[in-house]
Amino acid sequence: MGVARPSQVPRRWFRHAILLAIFALLLYYLCAWSLRALSGCGSEAQSCIPKALLPLQTQQQSGTLEAPEREEPQCLGPQGMLSRMMKPFHASLNPEGDVELSQYLAGWRELIRFLTPFGSIFAFATSEAFTKVKHLEAQVHGPDAAHYTSLVGMVAWERRAGLLERPGIAPGDSARSSGSRTMLLLHRALRWSQLCLHRVATGSRGGPDAGEQCSDAYNTALGPHHPWLVRQAAHLAFLAFPGRGRLLELACPGTGEAEARAALARAAGTLEDVYNRTQGLLAERGLLQLA
């Protein structure tokens, strides 16, 4: 009736099993050969440990496992724009908890140089800041220079000498403003710069653009102290604000986006440290409403 004999099934299974075993042995041989080639094992009796693991194991044995050092981007190097700006600002924070005015102003000069190429709104802000920097420098290096070495010393001397303006009342001649009032105006501008740079560095893709974020920073730090006409002009200027990619390129040339963001965030962190200390010192002395 055409029914296969029982002996044919085991025989056919046996042939398939032999072929499968040969294929498995061949696969095993090829894998073993590949591993030997990658590990650098020779025919001599030696350890077949992949060479890529040897440095790690050697470090573990010596107890000195270290991550490879990453090169800092050029903008954070000794001659980098961000580095030149961060260094004097950091140096202005003295161990006694005061702010050294000469270093603070040197930091502001570098910040102005850094921000000027960023666009018209920065050019406007930096020109205003530059005027105030020069005014305070004239006092730091003037005949009363001994009283203008630090923020705390300046405020104490101007208060004793009756040079502080009444809160909210601007002097008739801005050139005769007290150093404390000028410092407060620079302090507010520093806050805007810090918030703007931080948001450019940390803003997410697909979120608000850099112009919108820096406009919000302006509304927080400077807008409440500016007349209506100045606020409207500032909002118009933000419409022509450079994109985030362009700002990152200007901030840290020749680096990728991630490196530029990290560098700019570090710079913004330095500005925040200076702002926080200055804010505390001015608040303790009741000077936050001086202008």
PDB file of C-alpha atoms in Angstrom:
ATOM      1  CA  MET A   1       0.000   0.000   0.000  1.00  0.00           C
ATOM      2  CA  GLY A   2       3.043   2.279  -0.320  1.00  0.00           C
ATOM      3  CA  VAL A   3       3.684   2.581   3.439  1.00  0.00           C
ATOM      4  CA  ALA A   4       7.351   3.294   4.291  1.00  0.00           C
ATOM      5  CA  ARG A   5       9.210   0.708   6.262  1.00  0.00           C
ATOM      6  CA  PRO A   6       9.939   1.665   9.911  1.00  0.00           C
ATOM      7  CA  SER A   7      13.698   1.329   9.384  1.00  0.00           C
ATOM      8  CA  GLN A   8      13.726   4.253   6.846  1.00  0.00           C
ATOM      9  CA  VAL A   9      12.732   6.960   9.410  1.00  0.00           C
ATOM     10  CA  PRO A  10      15.644   6.422  11.848  1.00  0.00           C
ATOM     11  CA  ARG A  11      18.056   6.192   8.894  1.00  0.00           C
ATOM     12  CA  ARG A  12      16.866   9.543   7.440  1.00  0.00           C
ATOM     13  CA  TRP A  13      16.999  11.169  10.910  1.00  0.00           C
ATOM     14  CA  PHE A  14      20.534   9.825  11.389  1.00  0.00           C
ATOM     15  CA  ARG A  15      21.744  11.452   8.120  1.00  0.00           C
ATOM     16  CA  HIS A  16      20.238  14.827   9.137  1.00  0.00           C
ATOM     17  CA  ALA A  17      21.820  14.579  12.580  1.00  0.00           C
ATOM     18  CA  ILE A  18      25.263  13.997  11.033  1.00  0.00           C
ATOM     19  CA  LEU A  19      24.895  17.043   8.770  1.00  0.00           C
ATOM     20  CA  LEU A  20      23.736  19.181  11.717  1.00  0.00           C
ATOM     21  CA  ALA A  21      26.678  18.055  13.840  1.00  0.00           C
ATOM     22  CA  ILE A  22      29.152  18.879  11.044  1.00  0.00           C
ATOM     23  CA  PHE A  23      27.596  22.347  10.657  1.00  0.00           C
ATOM     24  CA  ALA A  24      27.767  22.958  14.437  1.00  0.00           C
ATOM     25  CA  LEU A  25      31.453  21.913  14.547  1.00  0.00           C
ATOM     26  CA  LEU A  26      32.234  24.193  11.609  1.00  0.00           C
ATOM     27  CA  LEU A  27      30.442  27.114  13.279  1.00  0.00           C
ATOM     28  CA  TYR A  28      32.305  26.474  16.529  1.00  0.00           C
ATOM     29  CA  TYR A  29      35.628  26.414  14.704  1.00  0.00           C
ATOM     30  CA  LEU A  30      34.916  29.681  12.898  1.00  0.00           C
ATOM     31  CA  CYS A  31      33.898  31.420  16.144  1.00  0.00           C
ATOM     32  CA  ALA A  32      36.977  30.146  17.968  1.00  0.00           C
ATOM     33  CA  TRP A  33      39.235  31.287  15.124  1.00  0.00           C
ATOM     34  CA  SER A  34      37.648  34.753  15.103  1.00  0.00           C
ATOM     35  CA  LEU A  35      38.107  35.157  18.834  1.00  0.00           C
ATOM     36  CA  ARG A  36      41.741  34.116  18.590  1.00  0.00           C
ATOM     37  CA  ALA A  37      42.338  36.636  15.819  1.00  0.00           C
ATOM     38  CA  LEU A  38      40.711  39.475  17.768  1.00  0.00           C
ATOM     39  CA  SER A  39      42.486  38.623  20.992  1.00  0.00           C
ATOM     40  CA  GLY A  40      45.906  38.329  19.422  1.00  0.00           C
ATOM     41  CA  CYS A  41      46.384  34.770  20.740  1.00  0.00           C
ATOM     42  CA  GLY A  42      49.095  32.824  19.009  1.00  0.00           C
ATOM     43  CA  SER A  43      49.928  29.176  18.883  1.00  0.00           C
ATOM     44  CA  GLU A  44      52.136  29.532  21.923  1.00  0.00           C
ATOM     45  CA  ALA A  45      50.801  28.785  25.388  1.00  0.00           C
ATOM     46  CA  GLN A  46      49.584  32.208  26.392  1.00  0.00           C
ATOM     47  CA  SER A  47      46.530  33.822  27.901  1.00  0.00           C
ATOM     48  CA  CYS A  48      43.764  34.397  25.324  1.00  0.00           C
ATOM     49  CA  ILE A  49      42.455  37.613  26.859  1.00  0.00           C
ATOM     50  CA  PRO A  50      41.313  40.291  24.398  1.00  0.00           C
ATOM     51  CA  LYS A  51      43.915  43.020  24.183  1.00  0.00           C
ATOM     52  CA  ALA A  52      41.243  45.676  24.588  1.00  0.00           C
ATOM     53  CA  LEU A  53      40.648  44.423  28.141  1.00  0.00           C
ATOM     54  CA  LEU A  54      44.280  44.337  29.217  1.00  0.00           C
ATOM     55  CA  PRO A  55      44.690  48.058  30.030  1.00  0.00           C
ATOM     56  CA  LEU A  56      41.502  48.018  32.114  1.00  0.00           C
ATOM     57  CA  GLN A  57      42.605  44.909  34.004  1.00  0.00           C
ATOM     58  CA  THR A  58      46.057  46.370  34.554  1.00  0.00           C
ATOM     59  CA  GLN A  59      44.509  49.535  35.943  1.00  0.00           C
ATOM     60  CA  GLN A  60      42.241  47.538  38.220  1.00  0.00           C
ATOM     61  CA  GLN A  61      45.208  45.559  39.529  1.00  0.00           C
ATOM     62  CA  SER A  62      47.130  48.750  40.269  1.00  0.00           C
ATOM     63  CA  GLY A  63      44.052  50.426  41.759  1.00  0.00           C
ATOM     64  CA  THR A  64      44.315  53.514  39.524  1.00  0.00           C
ATOM     65  CA  LEU A  65      41.313  53.293  37.227  1.00  0.00           C
ATOM     66  CA  GLU A  66      41.007  56.687  35.576  1.00  0.00           C
ATOM     67  CA  ALA A  67      38.734  58.050  32.888  1.00  0.00           C
ATOM     68  CA  PRO A  68      40.539  59.504  29.904  1.00  0.00           C
ATOM     69  CA  GLU A  69      40.838  63.275  30.064  1.00  0.00           C
ATOM     70  CA  ARG A  70      38.699  65.256  27.638  1.00  0.00           C
ATOM     71  CA  GLU A  71      40.175  68.291  25.959  1.00  0.00           C
ATOM     72  CA  GLU A  72      38.434  71.518  26.876  1.00  0.00           C
ATOM     73  CA  PRO A  73      37.042  73.510  23.964  1.00  0.00           C
ATOM     74  CA  GLN A  74      39.119  76.450  22.816  1.00  0.00           C
ATOM     75  CA  CYS A  75      36.616  78.975  24.195  1.00  0.00           C
ATOM     76  CA  LEU A  76      37.451  77.707  27.712  1.00  0.00           C
ATOM     77  CA  GLY A  77      41.199  77.697  27.093  1.00  0.00           C
ATOM     78  CA  PRO A  78      43.550  80.408  28.411  1.00  0.00           C
ATOM     79  CA  GLN A  79      42.835  82.695  25.450  1.00  0.00           C
ATOM     80  CA  GLY A  80      39.219  81.652  24.922  1.00  0.00           C
ATOM     81  CA  MET A  81      36.491  84.287  25.062  1.00  0.00           C
ATOM     82  CA  LEU A  82      34.501  82.561  27.776  1.00  0.00           C
ATOM     83  CA  SER A  83      37.591  81.851  29.840  1.00  0.00           C
ATOM     84  CA  ARG A  84      38.749  85.481  29.678  1.00  0.00           C
ATOM     85  CA  MET A  85      35.335  86.564  30.895  1.00  0.00           C
ATOM     86  CA  MET A  86      34.951  83.962  33.642  1.00  0.00           C
ATOM     87  CA  LYS A  87      38.401  84.417  35.193  1.00  0.00           C
ATOM     88  CA  PRO A  88      38.057  88.018  36.511  1.00  0.00           C
ATOM     89  CA  PHE A  89      34.455  87.479  37.600  1.00  0.00           C
ATOM     90  CA  HIS A  90      35.528  84.428  39.576  1.00  0.00           C
ATOM     91  CA  ALA A  91      38.459  86.381  41.041  1.00  0.00           C
ATOM     92  CA  SER A  92      36.064  89.120  42.193  1.00  0.00           C
ATOM     93  CA  LEU A  93      34.588  86.743  44.779  1.00  0.00           C
ATOM     94  CA  ASN A  94      37.074  87.148  47.604  1.00  0.00           C
ATOM     95  CA  PRO A  95      37.330  84.727  50.556  1.00  0.00           C
ATOM     96  CA  GLU A  96      35.858  87.294  52.963  1.00  0.00           C
ATOM     97  CA  GLY A  97      32.506  87.159  51.180  1.00  0.00           C
ATOM     98  CA  ASP A  98      32.924  90.549  49.499  1.00  0.00           C
ATOM     99  CA  VAL A  99      33.139  91.541  45.802  1.00  0.00           C
ATOM    100  CA  GLU A 100      36.416  93.055  44.546  1.00  0.00           C
ATOM    101  CA  LEU A 101      35.418  95.972  42.336  1.00  0.00           C
ATOM    102  CA  SER A 102      38.464  96.053  40.035  1.00  0.00           C
ATOM    103  CA  GLN A 103      38.036  92.373  39.143  1.00  0.00           C
ATOM    104  CA  TYR A 104      34.272  92.771  38.802  1.00  0.00           C
ATOM    105  CA  LEU A 105      34.737  95.605  36.311  1.00  0.00           C
ATOM    106  CA  ALA A 106      37.416  93.674  34.422  1.00  0.00           C
ATOM    107  CA  GLY A 107      34.914  90.827  34.116  1.00  0.00           C
ATOM    108  CA  TRP A 108      32.306  93.258  32.814  1.00  0.00           C
ATOM    109  CA  ARG A 109      34.690  94.542  30.136  1.00  0.00           C
ATOM    110  CA  GLU A 110      35.225  90.976  28.915  1.00  0.00           C
ATOM    111  CA  LEU A 111      31.485  90.281  29.065  1.00  0.00           C
ATOM    112  CA  ILE A 112      30.807  93.354  26.911  1.00  0.00           C
ATOM    113  CA  ARG A 113      33.444  92.219  24.409  1.00  0.00           C
ATOM    114  CA  PHE A 114      31.858  88.767  24.372  1.00  0.00           C
ATOM    115  CA  LEU A 115      28.249  89.935  23.928  1.00  0.00           C
ATOM    116  CA  THR A 116      28.711  92.723  21.375  1.00  0.00           C
ATOM    117  CA  PRO A 117      28.797  90.465  18.256  1.00  0.00           C
ATOM    118  CA  PHE A 118      25.535  88.766  19.274  1.00  0.00           C
ATOM    119  CA  GLY A 119      23.211  91.348  17.729  1.00  0.00           C
ATOM    120  CA  SER A 120      21.531  94.734  18.097  1.00  0.00           C
ATOM    121  CA  ILE A 121      19.836  94.074  21.441  1.00  0.00           C
ATOM    122  CA  PHE A 122      23.171  93.084  22.968  1.00  0.00           C
ATOM    123  CA  ALA A 123      24.877  96.068  21.346  1.00  0.00           C
ATOM    124  CA  PHE A 124      22.325  98.356  23.004  1.00  0.00           C
ATOM    125  CA  ALA A 125      22.687  96.674  26.394  1.00  0.00           C
ATOM    126  CA  THR A 126      26.480  96.553  26.270  1.00  0.00           C
ATOM    127  CA  SER A 127      26.783 100.223  25.289  1.00  0.00           C
ATOM    128  CA  GLU A 128      24.717 101.132  28.350  1.00  0.00           C
ATOM    129  CA  ALA A 129      26.795  98.815  30.509  1.00  0.00           C
ATOM    130  CA  PHE A 130      30.055 100.206  29.126  1.00  0.00           C
ATOM    131  CA  THR A 131      29.058 103.726  30.194  1.00  0.00           C
ATOM    132  CA  LYS A 132      28.382 102.496  33.720  1.00  0.00           C
ATOM    133  CA  VAL A 133      31.610 100.478  33.815  1.00  0.00           C
ATOM    134  CA  LYS A 134      33.635 103.568  32.886  1.00  0.00           C
ATOM    135  CA  HIS A 135      31.817 105.635  35.520  1.00  0.00           C
ATOM    136  CA  LEU A 136      32.584 103.151  38.291  1.00  0.00           C
ATOM    137  CA  GLU A 137      36.167 102.693  37.075  1.00  0.00           C
ATOM    138  CA  ALA A 138      36.688 106.446  37.416  1.00  0.00           C
ATOM    139  CA  GLN A 139      35.812 106.089  41.106  1.00  0.00           C
ATOM    140  CA  VAL A 140      37.851 102.921  41.600  1.00  0.00           C
ATOM    141  CA  HIS A 141      40.924 104.701  40.210  1.00  0.00           C
ATOM    142  CA  GLY A 142      40.049 108.227  41.365  1.00  0.00           C
ATOM    143  CA  PRO A 143      41.181 110.330  44.341  1.00  0.00           C
ATOM    144  CA  ASP A 144      39.010 108.280  46.723  1.00  0.00           C
ATOM    145  CA  ALA A 145      40.235 104.949  45.358  1.00  0.00           C
ATOM    146  CA  ALA A 146      41.024 103.638  48.842  1.00  0.00           C
ATOM    147  CA  HIS A 147      37.270 103.503  49.529  1.00  0.00           C
ATOM    148  CA  TYR A 148      36.435 101.739  46.257  1.00  0.00           C
ATOM    149  CA  THR A 149      38.319  98.471  46.506  1.00  0.00           C
ATOM    150  CA  SER A 150      35.279  96.334  47.337  1.00  0.00           C
ATOM    151  CA  LEU A 151      31.495  96.534  47.317  1.00  0.00           C
ATOM    152  CA  VAL A 152      31.156  96.466  51.097  1.00  0.00           C
ATOM    153  CA  GLY A 153      33.821  99.144  51.592  1.00  0.00           C
ATOM    154  CA  MET A 154      32.315 101.383  48.888  1.00  0.00           C
ATOM    155  CA  VAL A 155      28.798 101.258  50.321  1.00  0.00           C
ATOM    156  CA  ALA A 156      30.012 101.915  53.864  1.00  0.00           C
ATOM    157  CA  TRP A 157      32.068 104.936  52.817  1.00  0.00           C
ATOM    158  CA  GLU A 158      29.390 106.439  50.557  1.00  0.00           C
ATOM    159  CA  ARG A 159      26.842 106.083  53.350  1.00  0.00           C
ATOM    160  CA  ARG A 160      29.129 107.814  55.852  1.00  0.00           C
ATOM    161  CA  ALA A 161      29.908 110.557  53.335  1.00  0.00           C
ATOM    162  CA  GLY A 162      26.227 111.121  52.520  1.00  0.00           C
ATOM    163  CA  LEU A 163      26.732 110.212  48.861  1.00  0.00           C
ATOM    164  CA  LEU A 164      23.932 107.666  48.554  1.00  0.00           C
ATOM    165  CA  GLU A 165      20.852 108.806  46.669  1.00  0.00           C
ATOM    166  CA  ARG A 166      17.408 108.476  48.154  1.00  0.00           C
ATOM    167  CA  PRO A 167      15.780 105.218  46.962  1.00  0.00           C
ATOM    168  CA  GLY A 168      13.988 105.610  43.656  1.00  0.00           C
ATOM    169  CA  ILE A 169      15.250 109.140  42.993  1.00  0.00           C
ATOM    170  CA  ALA A 170      17.765 109.437  40.185  1.00  0.00           C
ATOM    171  CA  PRO A 171      20.424 112.157  40.405  1.00  0.00           C
ATOM    172  CA  GLY A 172      20.052 115.143  38.087  1.00  0.00           C
ATOM    173  CA  ASP A 173      23.450 114.388  36.555  1.00  0.00           C
ATOM    174  CA  SER A 174      24.100 110.686  35.953  1.00  0.00           C
ATOM    175  CA  ALA A 175      27.843 111.399  35.934  1.00  0.00           C
ATOM    176  CA  ARG A 176      27.527 112.264  39.622  1.00  0.00           C
ATOM    177  CA  SER A 177      25.772 109.002  40.563  1.00  0.00           C
ATOM    178  CA  SER A 178      27.102 107.175  43.557  1.00  0.00           C
ATOM    179  CA  GLY A 179      29.198 104.083  42.943  1.00  0.00           C
ATOM    180  CA  SER A 180      26.585 102.054  44.813  1.00  0.00           C
ATOM    181  CA  ARG A 181      23.822 103.133  42.419  1.00  0.00           C
ATOM    182  CA  THR A 182      26.000 102.381  39.386  1.00  0.00           C
ATOM    183  CA  MET A 183      26.818  98.987  40.864  1.00  0.00           C
ATOM    184  CA  LEU A 184      23.118  98.206  41.276  1.00  0.00           C
ATOM    185  CA  LEU A 185      22.429  99.026  37.603  1.00  0.00           C
ATOM    186  CA  LEU A 186      25.294  96.796  36.461  1.00  0.00           C
ATOM    187  CA  HIS A 187      24.045  94.112  38.821  1.00  0.00           C
ATOM    188  CA  ARG A 188      20.633  94.031  37.117  1.00  0.00           C
ATOM    189  CA  ALA A 189      22.228  93.918  33.678  1.00  0.00           C
ATOM    190  CA  LEU A 190      24.416  91.034  34.825  1.00  0.00           C
ATOM    191  CA  ARG A 191      21.307  89.122  35.856  1.00  0.00           C
ATOM    192  CA  TRP A 192      19.795  89.519  32.404  1.00  0.00           C
ATOM    193  CA  SER A 193      23.039  88.384  30.750  1.00  0.00           C
ATOM    194  CA  GLN A 194      23.250  85.370  33.053  1.00  0.00           C
ATOM    195  CA  LEU A 195      19.644  84.299  32.513  1.00  0.00           C
ATOM    196  CA  CYS A 196      19.872  84.749  28.746  1.00  0.00           C
ATOM    197  CA  LEU A 197      23.126  82.777  28.382  1.00  0.00           C
ATOM    198  CA  HIS A 198      21.850  80.025  30.671  1.00  0.00           C
ATOM    199  CA  ARG A 199      18.652  79.626  28.660  1.00  0.00           C
ATOM    200  CA  VAL A 200      20.540  79.608  25.362  1.00  0.00           C
ATOM    201  CA  ALA A 201      22.771  76.852  26.774  1.00  0.00           C
ATOM    202  CA  THR A 202      20.014  74.691  28.250  1.00  0.00           C
ATOM    203  CA  GLY A 203      17.002  75.328  26.016  1.00  0.00           C
ATOM    204  CA  SER A 204      15.502  72.190  24.496  1.00  0.00           C
ATOM    205  CA  ARG A 205      15.097  71.574  20.809  1.00  0.00           C
ATOM    206  CA  GLY A 206      11.544  72.211  19.762  1.00  0.00           C
ATOM    207  CA  GLY A 207      10.988  74.501  22.749  1.00  0.00           C
ATOM    208  CA  PRO A 208      10.957  78.308  22.803  1.00  0.00           C
ATOM    209  CA  ASP A 209      13.605  79.857  20.579  1.00  0.00           C
ATOM    210  CA  ALA A 210      16.551  81.785  21.989  1.00  0.00           C
ATOM    211  CA  GLY A 211      14.986  85.174  21.235  1.00  0.00           C
ATOM    212  CA  GLU A 212      11.860  84.326  23.202  1.00  0.00           C
ATOM    213  CA  GLN A 213      13.862  82.974  26.128  1.00  0.00           C
ATOM    214  CA  CYS A 214      16.140  86.019  26.305  1.00  0.00           C
ATOM    215  CA  SER A 215      13.129  88.305  25.967  1.00  0.00           C
ATOM    216  CA  ASP A 216      11.598  86.568  28.996  1.00  0.00           C
ATOM    217  CA  ALA A 217      14.907  87.045  30.817  1.00  0.00           C
ATOM    218  CA  TYR A 218      14.749  90.758  29.987  1.00  0.00           C
ATOM    219  CA  ASN A 219      11.201  90.957  31.369  1.00  0.00           C
ATOM    220  CA  THR A 220      12.427  89.356  34.583  1.00  0.00           C
ATOM    221  CA  ALA A 221      15.653  91.270  35.190  1.00  0.00           C
ATOM    222  CA  LEU A 222      15.498  94.633  33.412  1.00  0.00           C
ATOM    223  CA  GLY A 223      11.997  95.308  32.100  1.00  0.00           C
ATOM    224  CA  PRO A 224      10.473  96.254  35.481  1.00  0.00           C
ATOM    225  CA  HIS A 225      13.068  99.037  35.820  1.00  0.00           C
ATOM    226  CA  HIS A 226      12.732 100.479  32.283  1.00  0.00           C
ATOM    227  CA  PRO A 227      10.155 102.981  30.995  1.00  0.00           C
ATOM    228  CA  TRP A 228       7.459 101.782  28.594  1.00  0.00           C
ATOM    229  CA  LEU A 229       9.157 103.137  25.465  1.00  0.00           C
ATOM    230  CA  VAL A 230      12.424 101.332  26.225  1.00  0.00           C
ATOM    231  CA  ARG A 231      10.557  98.076  26.872  1.00  0.00           C
ATOM    232  CA  GLN A 232       8.779  98.296  23.507  1.00  0.00           C
ATOM    233  CA  ALA A 233      12.044  98.982  21.702  1.00  0.00           C
ATOM    234  CA  ALA A 234      13.639  95.997  23.433  1.00  0.00           C
ATOM    235  CA  HIS A 235      10.782  93.683  22.426  1.00  0.00           C
ATOM    236  CA  LEU A 236      11.160  94.762  18.794  1.00  0.00           C
ATOM    237  CA  ALA A 237      14.891  94.127  18.940  1.00  0.00           C
ATOM    238  CA  PHE A 238      14.302  90.587  20.201  1.00  0.00           C
ATOM    239  CA  LEU A 239      12.426  89.812  16.985  1.00  0.00           C
ATOM    240  CA  ALA A 240      15.771  89.989  15.160  1.00  0.00           C
ATOM    241  CA  PHE A 241      17.553  87.905  17.796  1.00  0.00           C
ATOM    242  CA  PRO A 242      20.011  85.311  16.392  1.00  0.00           C
ATOM    243  CA  GLY A 243      19.004  81.651  16.505  1.00  0.00           C
ATOM    244  CA  ARG A 244      20.354  79.323  19.165  1.00  0.00           C
ATOM    245  CA  GLY A 245      22.750  77.610  16.761  1.00  0.00           C
ATOM    246  CA  ARG A 246      24.300  80.918  15.715  1.00  0.00           C
ATOM    247  CA  LEU A 247      24.648  82.051  19.328  1.00  0.00           C
ATOM    248  CA  LEU A 248      26.368  78.802  20.294  1.00  0.00           C
ATOM    249  CA  GLU A 249      28.700  79.140  17.326  1.00  0.00           C
ATOM    250  CA  LEU A 250      29.626  82.684  18.356  1.00  0.00           C
ATOM    251  CA  ALA A 251      30.018  81.687  22.011  1.00  0.00           C
ATOM    252  CA  CYS A 252      32.308  78.737  21.402  1.00  0.00           C
ATOM    253  CA  PRO A 253      33.645  78.649  17.819  1.00  0.00           C
ATOM    254  CA  GLY A 254      34.892  75.406  16.329  1.00  0.00           C
ATOM    255  CA  THR A 255      33.045  73.041  18.667  1.00  0.00           C
ATOM    256  CA  GLY A 256      29.973  70.852  18.428  1.00  0.00           C
ATOM    257  CA  GLU A 257      26.631  71.889  19.858  1.00  0.00           C
ATOM    258  CA  ALA A 258      26.920  69.761  22.999  1.00  0.00           C
ATOM    259  CA  GLU A 259      30.370  71.141  23.864  1.00  0.00           C
ATOM    260  CA  ALA A 260      29.266  74.719  23.181  1.00  0.00           C
ATOM    261  CA  ARG A 261      26.181  74.283  25.380  1.00  0.00           C
ATOM    262  CA  ALA A 262      28.281  72.880  28.229  1.00  0.00           C
ATOM    263  CA  ALA A 263      30.841  75.697  27.975  1.00  0.00           C
ATOM    264  CA  LEU A 264      28.156  78.393  27.890  1.00  0.00           C
ATOM    265  CA  ALA A 265      26.375  76.814  30.866  1.00  0.00           C
ATOM    266  CA  ARG A 266      29.642  76.971  32.851  1.00  0.00           C
ATOM    267  CA  ALA A 267      30.063  80.637  31.997  1.00  0.00           C
ATOM    268  CA  ALA A 268      26.462  81.361  33.009  1.00  0.00           C
ATOM    269  CA  GLY A 269      27.131  79.534  36.282  1.00  0.00           C
ATOM    270  CA  THR A 270      30.057  81.860  37.036  1.00  0.00           C
ATOM    271  CA  LEU A 271      27.870  84.900  36.378  1.00  0.00           C
ATOM    272  CA  GLU A 272      25.207  83.459  38.664  1.00  0.00           C
ATOM    273  CA  ASP A 273      27.730  83.030  41.496  1.00  0.00           C
ATOM    274  CA  VAL A 274      28.721  86.700  41.192  1.00  0.00           C
ATOM    275  CA  TYR A 275      25.095  87.797  40.949  1.00  0.00           C
ATOM    276  CA  ASN A 276      24.047  85.826  44.024  1.00  0.00           C
ATOM    277  CA  ARG A 277      26.800  87.259  46.211  1.00  0.00           C
ATOM    278  CA  THR A 278      26.178  90.825  45.010  1.00  0.00           C
ATOM    279  CA  GLN A 279      22.434  90.397  45.500  1.00  0.00           C
ATOM    280  CA  GLY A 280      22.971  89.287  49.080  1.00  0.00           C
ATOM    281  CA  LEU A 281      25.320  92.158  49.912  1.00  0.00           C
ATOM    282  CA  LEU A 282      23.029  94.799  48.395  1.00  0.00           C
ATOM    283  CA  ALA A 283      19.944  93.325  50.075  1.00  0.00           C
ATOM    284  CA  GLU A 284      21.629  93.297  53.495  1.00  0.00           C
ATOM    285  CA  ARG A 285      22.325  97.017  53.105  1.00  0.00           C
ATOM    286  CA  GLY A 286      18.862  97.930  51.811  1.00  0.00           C
ATOM    287  CA  LEU A 287      20.098  99.065  48.398  1.00  0.00           C
ATOM    288  CA  LEU A 288      18.032  97.001  45.973  1.00  0.00           C
ATOM    289  CA  GLN A 289      15.641  99.935  45.441  1.00  0.00           C
ATOM    290  CA  LEU A 290      18.338 102.584  45.203  1.00  0.00           C
ATOM    291  CA  ALA A 291      17.652 102.950  41.455  1.00  0.00           C
TER     292      ALA A 291
END
